[in-house]
XYZ file of C-alpha atoms in Angstrom:
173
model
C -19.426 -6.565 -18.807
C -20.457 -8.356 -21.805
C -17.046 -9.814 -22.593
C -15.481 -7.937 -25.320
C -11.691 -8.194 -24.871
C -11.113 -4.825 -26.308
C -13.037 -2.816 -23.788
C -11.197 -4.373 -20.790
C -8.050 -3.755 -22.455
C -8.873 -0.458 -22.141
C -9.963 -0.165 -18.493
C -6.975 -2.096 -17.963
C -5.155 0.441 -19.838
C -7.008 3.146 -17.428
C -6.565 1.311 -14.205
C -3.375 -1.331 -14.535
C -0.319 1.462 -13.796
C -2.367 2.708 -10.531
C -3.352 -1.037 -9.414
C 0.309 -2.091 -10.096
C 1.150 1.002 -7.671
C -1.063 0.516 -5.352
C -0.297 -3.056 -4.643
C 3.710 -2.233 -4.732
C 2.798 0.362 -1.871
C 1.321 -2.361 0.330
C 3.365 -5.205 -0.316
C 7.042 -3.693 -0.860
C 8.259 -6.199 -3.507
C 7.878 -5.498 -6.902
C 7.128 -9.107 -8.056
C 4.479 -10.240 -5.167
C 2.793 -6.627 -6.607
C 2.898 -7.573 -9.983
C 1.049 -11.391 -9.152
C -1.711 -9.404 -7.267
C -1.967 -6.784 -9.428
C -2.509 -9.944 -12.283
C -4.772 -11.495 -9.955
C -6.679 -8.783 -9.196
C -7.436 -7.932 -12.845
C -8.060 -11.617 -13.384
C -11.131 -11.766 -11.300
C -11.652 -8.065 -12.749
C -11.947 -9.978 -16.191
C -14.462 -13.270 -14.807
C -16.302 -11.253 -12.038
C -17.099 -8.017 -14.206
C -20.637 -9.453 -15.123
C -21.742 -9.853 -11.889
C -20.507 -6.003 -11.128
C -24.156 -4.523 -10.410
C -23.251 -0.890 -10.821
C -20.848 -0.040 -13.191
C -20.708 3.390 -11.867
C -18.586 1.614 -8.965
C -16.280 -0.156 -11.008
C -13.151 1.793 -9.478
C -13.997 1.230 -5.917
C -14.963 -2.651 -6.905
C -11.493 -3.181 -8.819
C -9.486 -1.436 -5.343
C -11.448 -3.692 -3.254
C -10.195 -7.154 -5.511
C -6.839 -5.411 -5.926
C -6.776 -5.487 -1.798
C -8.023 -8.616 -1.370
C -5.338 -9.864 -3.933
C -2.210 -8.216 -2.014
C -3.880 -9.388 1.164
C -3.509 -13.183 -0.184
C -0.308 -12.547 -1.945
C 1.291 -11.677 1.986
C -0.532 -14.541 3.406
C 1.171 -17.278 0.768
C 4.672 -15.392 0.382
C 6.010 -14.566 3.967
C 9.493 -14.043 3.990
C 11.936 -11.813 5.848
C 13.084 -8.456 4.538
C 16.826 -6.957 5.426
C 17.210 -4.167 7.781
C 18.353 -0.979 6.332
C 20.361 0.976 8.912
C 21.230 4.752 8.509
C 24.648 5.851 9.323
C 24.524 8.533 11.970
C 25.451 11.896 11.016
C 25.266 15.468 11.428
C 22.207 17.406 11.322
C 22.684 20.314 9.247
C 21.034 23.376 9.918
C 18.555 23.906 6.908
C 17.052 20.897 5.350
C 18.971 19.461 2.007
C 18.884 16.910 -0.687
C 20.681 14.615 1.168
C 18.937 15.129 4.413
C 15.836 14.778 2.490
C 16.476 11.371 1.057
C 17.820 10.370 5.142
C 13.950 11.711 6.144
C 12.631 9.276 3.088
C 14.757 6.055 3.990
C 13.538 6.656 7.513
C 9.783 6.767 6.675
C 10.265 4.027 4.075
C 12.080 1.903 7.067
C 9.121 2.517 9.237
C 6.380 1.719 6.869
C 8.363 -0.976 6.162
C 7.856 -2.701 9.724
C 3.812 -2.153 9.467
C 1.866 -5.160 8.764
C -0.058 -5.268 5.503
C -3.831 -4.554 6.931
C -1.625 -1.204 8.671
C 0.468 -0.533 5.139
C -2.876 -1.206 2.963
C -4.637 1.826 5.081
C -1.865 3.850 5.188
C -1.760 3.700 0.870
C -5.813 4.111 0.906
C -6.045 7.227 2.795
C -2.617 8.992 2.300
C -1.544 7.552 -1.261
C -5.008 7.736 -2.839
C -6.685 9.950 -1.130
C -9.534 7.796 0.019
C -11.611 8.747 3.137
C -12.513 6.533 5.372
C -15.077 5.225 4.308
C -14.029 4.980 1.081
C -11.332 2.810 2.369
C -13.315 0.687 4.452
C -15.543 0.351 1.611
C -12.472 -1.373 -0.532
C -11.370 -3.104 2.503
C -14.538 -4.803 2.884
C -14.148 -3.437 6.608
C -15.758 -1.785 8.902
C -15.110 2.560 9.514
C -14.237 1.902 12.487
C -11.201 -0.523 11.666
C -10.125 1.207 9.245
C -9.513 4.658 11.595
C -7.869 2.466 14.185
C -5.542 0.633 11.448
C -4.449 4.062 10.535
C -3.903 5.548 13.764
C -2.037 2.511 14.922
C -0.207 2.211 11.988
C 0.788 6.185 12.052
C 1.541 6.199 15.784
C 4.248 2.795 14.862
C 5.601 4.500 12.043
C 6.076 7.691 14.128
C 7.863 5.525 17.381
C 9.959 4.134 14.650
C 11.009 7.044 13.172
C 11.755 8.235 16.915
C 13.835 5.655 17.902
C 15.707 5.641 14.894
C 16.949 9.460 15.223
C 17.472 8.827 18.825
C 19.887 5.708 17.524
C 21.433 8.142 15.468
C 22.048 10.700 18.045
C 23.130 8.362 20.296
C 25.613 6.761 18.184
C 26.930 10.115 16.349
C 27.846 11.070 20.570
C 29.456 7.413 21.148
């Protein structure tokens, strides 16, 4: 807080790997991650002073880190490909490979979720934040953030629907 370098290298060092994570989670592109992830500990490094209890410091950082992904998707729309499964046949107990189909199909869905939905979604499940934890970072009210996370679980779970009917439908075509 008093601006010595070395000591925010090392909350960095505590904080950077997660913050980097965090932000990849919500904005699904490893380089728009890395810029707000940078620009989140950037106004880490010139706000820190005006940080009134330290003792918040993680919630604080979470809170610039969201902010940060939340102007990286505004500036850097762009379109992503569709991944498509190929349709095939359920097996009867659950394998690697059926595993990694039940992954691609979750990834595809949280995929389509805007980032205020996919931000949520990484507070509460990823990190394990309550809700009010998460509105807390979001800078948003409880409220918002319960009905962000039920929409954005009830769209991920139509996706996921209409994708194994798709599959079903084309395995019998």
């Amino acid at each position: 807080m008093h601006g010595d370098e070395s000591a925010f290298d090392e909350l960095v060092g505590r904080v950077g790997d997660r913050l980097h994570s965090v932000a990849r989670r919500i904005l699904r592109d490893p380089y728009l991650a890395e810029d707000a992830t940078q620009r989140a500990l950037l106004d880490a490094w010139r706000n820190l002073p005006q940080l009134r209890d330290p003792d918040r410091f993680d919630a604080w950082v979470y809170r610039l880190l969201v902010n940060a992904c939340n102007a990286e998707a505004r500036r850097e729309r762009h379109h992503r490909g569709n991944l498509r499964l190929l349709a095939s046949d359920e097996p009867v107990q659950p394998d690697a490979a059926s595993t990694i189909a039940i992954r691609h199909q979750l990834d595809y869905a949280f995929g389509k979720l805007g980032v205020e939905h996919r931000t949520v979604v990484v507070l509460v499940h990823y990190l394990g934040f309550t809700a009010n934890e998460a509105a807390d970072v979001m800078g948003t009210p409880v409220g918002t953030v319960r009905s962000r996370l039920h929409y954005a679980l009830k769209h991920m779970r139509a996706a996921v629907e209409a994708d194994t009917r798709l599959e079903r439908s084309a395995g019998t075509a």
